[in-house]
Short mmCIF file of N, CA and C in Angstrom, two decimals:
data_model
loop_
_atom_site.label_atom_id
_atom_site.label_comp_id
_atom_site.label_asym_id
_atom_site.label_seq_id
_atom_site.Cartn_x
_atom_site.Cartn_y
_atom_site.Cartn_z
N ALA A 100 -10.23 11.62 -6.05
CA ALA A 100 -9.35 11.95 -7.16
C ALA A 100 -8.55 13.22 -6.86
N GLU A 101 -9.10 14.13 -6.08
CA GLU A 101 -8.41 15.38 -5.76
C GLU A 101 -7.18 15.15 -4.89
N LEU A 102 -7.16 14.05 -4.16
CA LEU A 102 -6.02 13.76 -3.29
C LEU A 102 -4.80 13.31 -4.06
N GLY A 103 -4.98 12.84 -5.26
CA GLY A 103 -3.87 12.28 -6.01
C GLY A 103 -3.59 10.88 -5.52
N ARG A 104 -2.33 10.58 -5.30
CA ARG A 104 -1.93 9.22 -4.91
C ARG A 104 -1.96 9.06 -3.40
N LEU A 105 -2.48 7.93 -2.95
CA LEU A 105 -2.46 7.57 -1.54
C LEU A 105 -1.36 6.56 -1.31
N VAL A 106 -0.59 6.73 -0.24
CA VAL A 106 0.42 5.75 0.15
C VAL A 106 -0.02 5.11 1.46
N ASP A 107 -0.14 3.79 1.45
CA ASP A 107 -0.48 3.02 2.64
C ASP A 107 0.83 2.42 3.16
N PHE A 108 1.35 3.02 4.24
CA PHE A 108 2.63 2.60 4.80
C PHE A 108 2.41 1.47 5.80
N GLY A 109 3.07 0.34 5.57
CA GLY A 109 2.88 -0.84 6.40
C GLY A 109 1.61 -1.56 6.00
N CYS A 110 1.43 -1.73 4.71
CA CYS A 110 0.17 -2.26 4.16
C CYS A 110 -0.04 -3.74 4.44
N GLY A 111 1.00 -4.47 4.81
CA GLY A 111 0.83 -5.89 5.08
C GLY A 111 0.31 -6.63 3.85
N VAL A 112 -0.74 -7.40 4.03
CA VAL A 112 -1.32 -8.16 2.92
C VAL A 112 -2.34 -7.34 2.13
N GLY A 113 -2.46 -6.07 2.44
CA GLY A 113 -3.27 -5.16 1.64
C GLY A 113 -4.73 -5.03 2.00
N ARG A 114 -5.13 -5.47 3.17
CA ARG A 114 -6.55 -5.40 3.53
C ARG A 114 -7.11 -3.98 3.40
N ALA A 115 -6.50 -3.03 4.07
CA ALA A 115 -6.98 -1.64 3.99
C ALA A 115 -6.68 -1.04 2.61
N THR A 116 -5.54 -1.39 2.07
CA THR A 116 -5.12 -0.86 0.77
C THR A 116 -6.16 -1.16 -0.31
N LEU A 117 -6.65 -2.38 -0.33
CA LEU A 117 -7.63 -2.78 -1.33
C LEU A 117 -8.94 -2.01 -1.17
N HIS A 118 -9.36 -1.76 0.06
CA HIS A 118 -10.56 -0.97 0.29
C HIS A 118 -10.36 0.48 -0.16
N LEU A 119 -9.21 1.03 0.16
CA LEU A 119 -8.91 2.40 -0.24
C LEU A 119 -8.82 2.52 -1.76
N ALA A 120 -8.25 1.51 -2.38
CA ALA A 120 -8.09 1.53 -3.84
C ALA A 120 -9.43 1.43 -4.57
N ALA A 121 -10.46 0.98 -3.87
CA ALA A 121 -11.79 0.91 -4.49
C ALA A 121 -12.37 2.30 -4.73
N VAL A 122 -11.85 3.31 -4.02
CA VAL A 122 -12.39 4.66 -4.16
C VAL A 122 -11.36 5.70 -4.61
N LEU A 123 -10.11 5.29 -4.73
CA LEU A 123 -9.05 6.22 -5.13
C LEU A 123 -8.39 5.74 -6.43
N PRO A 124 -8.02 6.68 -7.29
CA PRO A 124 -7.48 6.29 -8.60
C PRO A 124 -6.05 5.78 -8.60
N GLU A 125 -5.26 6.16 -7.60
CA GLU A 125 -3.85 5.75 -7.58
C GLU A 125 -3.43 5.47 -6.15
N VAL A 126 -2.97 4.25 -5.90
CA VAL A 126 -2.62 3.81 -4.55
C VAL A 126 -1.29 3.07 -4.58
N THR A 127 -0.46 3.31 -3.55
CA THR A 127 0.79 2.58 -3.39
C THR A 127 0.79 1.94 -2.01
N GLY A 128 0.99 0.64 -1.96
CA GLY A 128 1.13 -0.08 -0.71
C GLY A 128 2.61 -0.32 -0.45
N VAL A 129 3.06 0.04 0.74
CA VAL A 129 4.48 -0.10 1.11
C VAL A 129 4.58 -1.02 2.32
N ASP A 130 5.47 -2.01 2.24
CA ASP A 130 5.66 -2.91 3.38
C ASP A 130 7.06 -3.50 3.34
N ILE A 131 7.55 -3.92 4.50
CA ILE A 131 8.87 -4.52 4.59
C ILE A 131 8.84 -6.02 4.28
N SER A 132 7.66 -6.63 4.32
CA SER A 132 7.53 -8.07 4.13
C SER A 132 7.24 -8.43 2.67
N ALA A 133 8.21 -9.04 2.01
CA ALA A 133 8.01 -9.47 0.62
C ALA A 133 6.89 -10.50 0.50
N PRO A 134 6.77 -11.48 1.41
CA PRO A 134 5.66 -12.42 1.32
C PRO A 134 4.29 -11.75 1.45
N HIS A 135 4.18 -10.76 2.33
CA HIS A 135 2.91 -10.04 2.47
C HIS A 135 2.58 -9.27 1.19
N LEU A 136 3.58 -8.63 0.61
CA LEU A 136 3.35 -7.90 -0.64
C LEU A 136 2.93 -8.85 -1.77
N ALA A 137 3.49 -10.04 -1.79
CA ALA A 137 3.11 -11.02 -2.82
C ALA A 137 1.64 -11.42 -2.66
N LEU A 138 1.20 -11.62 -1.43
CA LEU A 138 -0.21 -11.95 -1.19
C LEU A 138 -1.11 -10.78 -1.58
N ALA A 139 -0.67 -9.56 -1.28
CA ALA A 139 -1.45 -8.37 -1.64
C ALA A 139 -1.56 -8.24 -3.15
N ARG A 140 -0.46 -8.42 -3.85
CA ARG A 140 -0.48 -8.37 -5.33
C ARG A 140 -1.45 -9.40 -5.91
N GLU A 141 -1.38 -10.60 -5.37
CA GLU A 141 -2.23 -11.69 -5.86
C GLU A 141 -3.71 -11.34 -5.68
N GLU A 142 -4.07 -10.82 -4.51
CA GLU A 142 -5.47 -10.46 -4.25
C GLU A 142 -5.91 -9.30 -5.13
N ALA A 143 -5.04 -8.30 -5.31
CA ALA A 143 -5.38 -7.16 -6.19
C ALA A 143 -5.59 -7.65 -7.62
N ARG A 144 -4.73 -8.54 -8.07
CA ARG A 144 -4.86 -9.10 -9.42
C ARG A 144 -6.18 -9.85 -9.57
N ALA A 145 -6.54 -10.63 -8.55
CA ALA A 145 -7.79 -11.38 -8.59
C ALA A 145 -9.01 -10.46 -8.64
N ARG A 146 -8.88 -9.27 -8.06
CA ARG A 146 -9.98 -8.30 -8.06
C ARG A 146 -9.94 -7.37 -9.27
N GLY A 147 -8.93 -7.54 -10.12
CA GLY A 147 -8.81 -6.69 -11.30
C GLY A 147 -8.38 -5.27 -10.99
N MET A 148 -7.67 -5.10 -9.89
CA MET A 148 -7.20 -3.78 -9.47
C MET A 148 -5.76 -3.59 -9.93
N ASP A 149 -5.59 -2.96 -11.07
CA ASP A 149 -4.25 -2.78 -11.62
C ASP A 149 -3.68 -1.39 -11.38
N HIS A 150 -4.34 -0.59 -10.56
CA HIS A 150 -3.88 0.76 -10.28
C HIS A 150 -3.18 0.87 -8.91
N ILE A 151 -2.78 -0.26 -8.36
CA ILE A 151 -2.07 -0.29 -7.08
C ILE A 151 -0.63 -0.70 -7.32
N ALA A 152 0.30 0.11 -6.83
CA ALA A 152 1.72 -0.24 -6.87
C ALA A 152 2.08 -0.84 -5.51
N TRP A 153 2.77 -1.94 -5.51
CA TRP A 153 3.20 -2.61 -4.27
C TRP A 153 4.71 -2.45 -4.18
N VAL A 154 5.18 -1.78 -3.13
CA VAL A 154 6.59 -1.40 -3.02
C VAL A 154 7.18 -1.93 -1.72
N GLY A 155 8.32 -2.59 -1.82
CA GLY A 155 9.03 -3.06 -0.64
C GLY A 155 9.88 -1.96 -0.05
N CYS A 156 9.98 -1.95 1.27
CA CYS A 156 10.86 -0.99 1.93
C CYS A 156 11.87 -1.75 2.78
N ARG A 157 12.86 -1.02 3.25
CA ARG A 157 13.91 -1.61 4.09
C ARG A 157 14.14 -0.69 5.29
N ALA A 158 14.80 -1.19 6.29
CA ALA A 158 15.08 -0.39 7.48
C ALA A 158 15.88 0.86 7.14
N ASP A 159 16.78 0.76 6.15
CA ASP A 159 17.60 1.92 5.79
C ASP A 159 16.91 2.83 4.77
N ARG A 160 15.78 2.39 4.25
CA ARG A 160 14.98 3.21 3.33
C ARG A 160 13.50 2.91 3.58
N PRO A 161 12.99 3.44 4.71
CA PRO A 161 11.64 3.08 5.12
C PRO A 161 10.52 3.65 4.25
N MET A 162 10.78 4.73 3.53
CA MET A 162 9.72 5.34 2.75
C MET A 162 10.16 5.55 1.31
N PRO A 163 10.13 4.50 0.49
CA PRO A 163 10.58 4.63 -0.90
C PRO A 163 9.59 5.35 -1.81
N ALA A 164 8.33 5.48 -1.39
CA ALA A 164 7.32 6.16 -2.22
C ALA A 164 7.35 7.65 -1.92
N GLU A 165 7.30 8.44 -2.98
CA GLU A 165 7.34 9.90 -2.81
C GLU A 165 6.17 10.54 -3.55
N GLY A 166 5.87 11.77 -3.18
CA GLY A 166 4.90 12.57 -3.90
C GLY A 166 3.47 12.07 -3.79
N CYS A 167 2.97 11.98 -2.57
CA CYS A 167 1.59 11.52 -2.40
C CYS A 167 0.71 12.65 -1.89
N GLY A 168 -0.57 12.53 -2.13
CA GLY A 168 -1.53 13.50 -1.62
C GLY A 168 -2.05 13.12 -0.24
N LEU A 169 -1.97 11.82 0.09
CA LEU A 169 -2.43 11.33 1.38
C LEU A 169 -1.55 10.17 1.80
N TRP A 170 -1.12 10.20 3.06
CA TRP A 170 -0.29 9.15 3.63
C TRP A 170 -1.11 8.46 4.70
N PHE A 171 -1.26 7.14 4.61
CA PHE A 171 -2.09 6.37 5.53
C PHE A 171 -1.25 5.30 6.20
N SER A 172 -1.47 5.11 7.48
CA SER A 172 -0.78 4.04 8.20
C SER A 172 -1.63 3.67 9.40
N ARG A 173 -1.75 2.37 9.63
CA ARG A 173 -2.56 1.90 10.76
C ARG A 173 -1.81 0.80 11.49
N ARG A 174 -1.61 0.98 12.76
CA ARG A 174 -0.94 -0.01 13.63
C ARG A 174 0.45 -0.42 13.14
N VAL A 175 1.21 0.54 12.65
CA VAL A 175 2.55 0.24 12.17
C VAL A 175 3.60 0.91 13.05
N LEU A 176 3.40 2.17 13.34
CA LEU A 176 4.38 2.95 14.09
C LEU A 176 4.07 2.87 15.58
N GLN A 177 4.32 1.71 16.14
CA GLN A 177 3.99 1.50 17.56
C GLN A 177 5.20 1.70 18.43
#
């Protein structure tokens, strides 16, 4: 809770995002793939996790989420 909001950049279908959201009060998943975000939303809804924001990004605006306490990314910036 002390970290505030976590941003998972390149969240894909939300595998890590959902695990992180189990222990953090506010999470934002960011990805360029609309189909992946739709799958992530669906899984979060099925788990009753309504504190996750799913945000699409674009090449010209790669980081639309602002003001986070922790920024997480795994296997995205290769």
